[in-house]
Coordinates of C-alpha atoms in Angstrom, one line a residue:
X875 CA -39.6 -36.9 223.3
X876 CA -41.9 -34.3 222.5
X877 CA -43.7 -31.7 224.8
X878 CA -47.2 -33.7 225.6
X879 CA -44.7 -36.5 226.7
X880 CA -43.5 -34.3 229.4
X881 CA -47.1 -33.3 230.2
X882 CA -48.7 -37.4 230.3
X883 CA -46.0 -39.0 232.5
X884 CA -45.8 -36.6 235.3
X885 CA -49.8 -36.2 235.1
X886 CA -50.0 -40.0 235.3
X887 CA -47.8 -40.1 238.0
X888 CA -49.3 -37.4 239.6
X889 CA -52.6 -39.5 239.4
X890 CA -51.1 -42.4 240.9
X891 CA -49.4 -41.0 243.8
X892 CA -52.7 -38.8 244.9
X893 CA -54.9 -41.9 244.4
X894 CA -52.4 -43.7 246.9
X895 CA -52.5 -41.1 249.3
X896 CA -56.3 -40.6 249.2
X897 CA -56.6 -45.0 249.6
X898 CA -54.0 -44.8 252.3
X899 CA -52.3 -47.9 250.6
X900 CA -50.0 -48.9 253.0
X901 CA -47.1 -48.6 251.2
X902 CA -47.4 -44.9 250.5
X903 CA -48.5 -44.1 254.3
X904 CA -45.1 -46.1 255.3
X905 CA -43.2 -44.0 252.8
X906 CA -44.7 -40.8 254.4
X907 CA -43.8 -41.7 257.6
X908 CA -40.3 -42.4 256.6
X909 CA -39.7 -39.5 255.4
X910 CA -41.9 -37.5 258.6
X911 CA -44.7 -36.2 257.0
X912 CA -47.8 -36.1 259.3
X913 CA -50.6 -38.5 257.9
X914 CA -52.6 -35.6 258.6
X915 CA -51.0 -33.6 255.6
X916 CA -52.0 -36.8 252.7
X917 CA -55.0 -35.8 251.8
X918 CA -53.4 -31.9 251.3
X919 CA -50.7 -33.4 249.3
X920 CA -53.2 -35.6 247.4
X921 CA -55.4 -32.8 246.2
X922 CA -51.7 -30.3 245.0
X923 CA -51.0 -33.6 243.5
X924 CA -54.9 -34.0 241.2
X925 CA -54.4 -29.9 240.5
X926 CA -51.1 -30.2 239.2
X927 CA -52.2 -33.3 237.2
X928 CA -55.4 -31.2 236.0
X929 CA -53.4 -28.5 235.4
X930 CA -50.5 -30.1 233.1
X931 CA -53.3 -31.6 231.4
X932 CA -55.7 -28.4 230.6
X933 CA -52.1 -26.8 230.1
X934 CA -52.0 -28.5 226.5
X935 CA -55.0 -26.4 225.4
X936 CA -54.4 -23.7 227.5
X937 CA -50.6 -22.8 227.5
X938 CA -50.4 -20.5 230.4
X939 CA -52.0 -22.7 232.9
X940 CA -49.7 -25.3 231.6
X941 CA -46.8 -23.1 232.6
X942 CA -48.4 -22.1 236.1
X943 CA -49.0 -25.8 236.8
X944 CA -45.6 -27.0 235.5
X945 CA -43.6 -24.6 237.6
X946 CA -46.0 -25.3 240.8
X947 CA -45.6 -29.4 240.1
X948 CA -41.7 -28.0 240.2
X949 CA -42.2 -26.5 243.2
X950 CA -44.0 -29.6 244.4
X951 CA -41.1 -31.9 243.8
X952 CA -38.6 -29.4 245.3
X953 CA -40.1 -30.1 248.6
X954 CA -40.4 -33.9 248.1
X955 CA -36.6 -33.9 247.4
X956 CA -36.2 -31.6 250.4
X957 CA -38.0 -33.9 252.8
X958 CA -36.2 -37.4 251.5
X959 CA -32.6 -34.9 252.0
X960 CA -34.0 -34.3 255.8
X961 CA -34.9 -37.8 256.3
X962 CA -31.2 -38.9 255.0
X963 CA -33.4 -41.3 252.3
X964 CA -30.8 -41.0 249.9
X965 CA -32.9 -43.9 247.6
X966 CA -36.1 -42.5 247.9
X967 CA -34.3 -39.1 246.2
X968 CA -34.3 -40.7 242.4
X969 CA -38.5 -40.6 242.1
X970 CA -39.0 -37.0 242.9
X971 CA -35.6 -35.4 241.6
X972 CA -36.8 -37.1 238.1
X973 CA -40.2 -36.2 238.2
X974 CA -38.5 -32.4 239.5
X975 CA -36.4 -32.8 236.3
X976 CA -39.1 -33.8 233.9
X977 CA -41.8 -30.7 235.0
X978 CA -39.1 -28.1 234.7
X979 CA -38.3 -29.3 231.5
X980 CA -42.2 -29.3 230.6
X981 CA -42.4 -25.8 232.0
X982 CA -39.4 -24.4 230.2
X983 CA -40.6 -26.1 227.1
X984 CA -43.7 -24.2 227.3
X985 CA -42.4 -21.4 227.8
X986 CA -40.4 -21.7 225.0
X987 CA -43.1 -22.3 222.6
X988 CA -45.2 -19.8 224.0

């Protein structure tokens, strides 16, 4: 797997998940609720989710963005995984411990090859 691999899939999935939260699909706004996050705080966690996307993205042409956005998308996940730990959603750990996995390992990447 090279490095724009670990740039596309969590951008993707970034994409995804914001478009959910910004359509209110049902099954995302019963996952939030799950898990206790206010509905007021989708659209907030929609628009980190776009920038991080954007920023992985423009981070192939412009490495340190990359790096800033990787680490924040990090940072991002952290909190996911800390909300599903609070909420004792044990299976709902596996998406956002991945996708936690996947943009440190973009970030350090870049780093690297900085």
């Amino acid at each position: 797997m090279n490095y724009a691999s670990f740039i596309i899939v969590p951008s993707l999935v970034l994409l995804v998940s914001a478009l959910g939260k910004l359509r209110r699909q049902a099954s995302v706004v019963a996952a939030m609720r799950a898990v206790d996050v206010p509905d007021p705080w989708l659209p907030r966690l929609a628009s980190v989710e776009l920038a991080g996307a954007s920023g992985l993205l423009l981070g192939l042409a412009y490495r340190p963005l990359g790096i800033a956005a990787g680490a924040g998308v990090f940072l991002y996940f952290c909190g996911a995984v800390v909300f599903h730990l609070r909420a004792k959603d044990r299976k709902g750990l596996i998406a956002p411990s991945a996708l936690a996995v996947t943009a440190l390992l973009a970030t350090l990447l870049a780093v690297r090859n900085t």
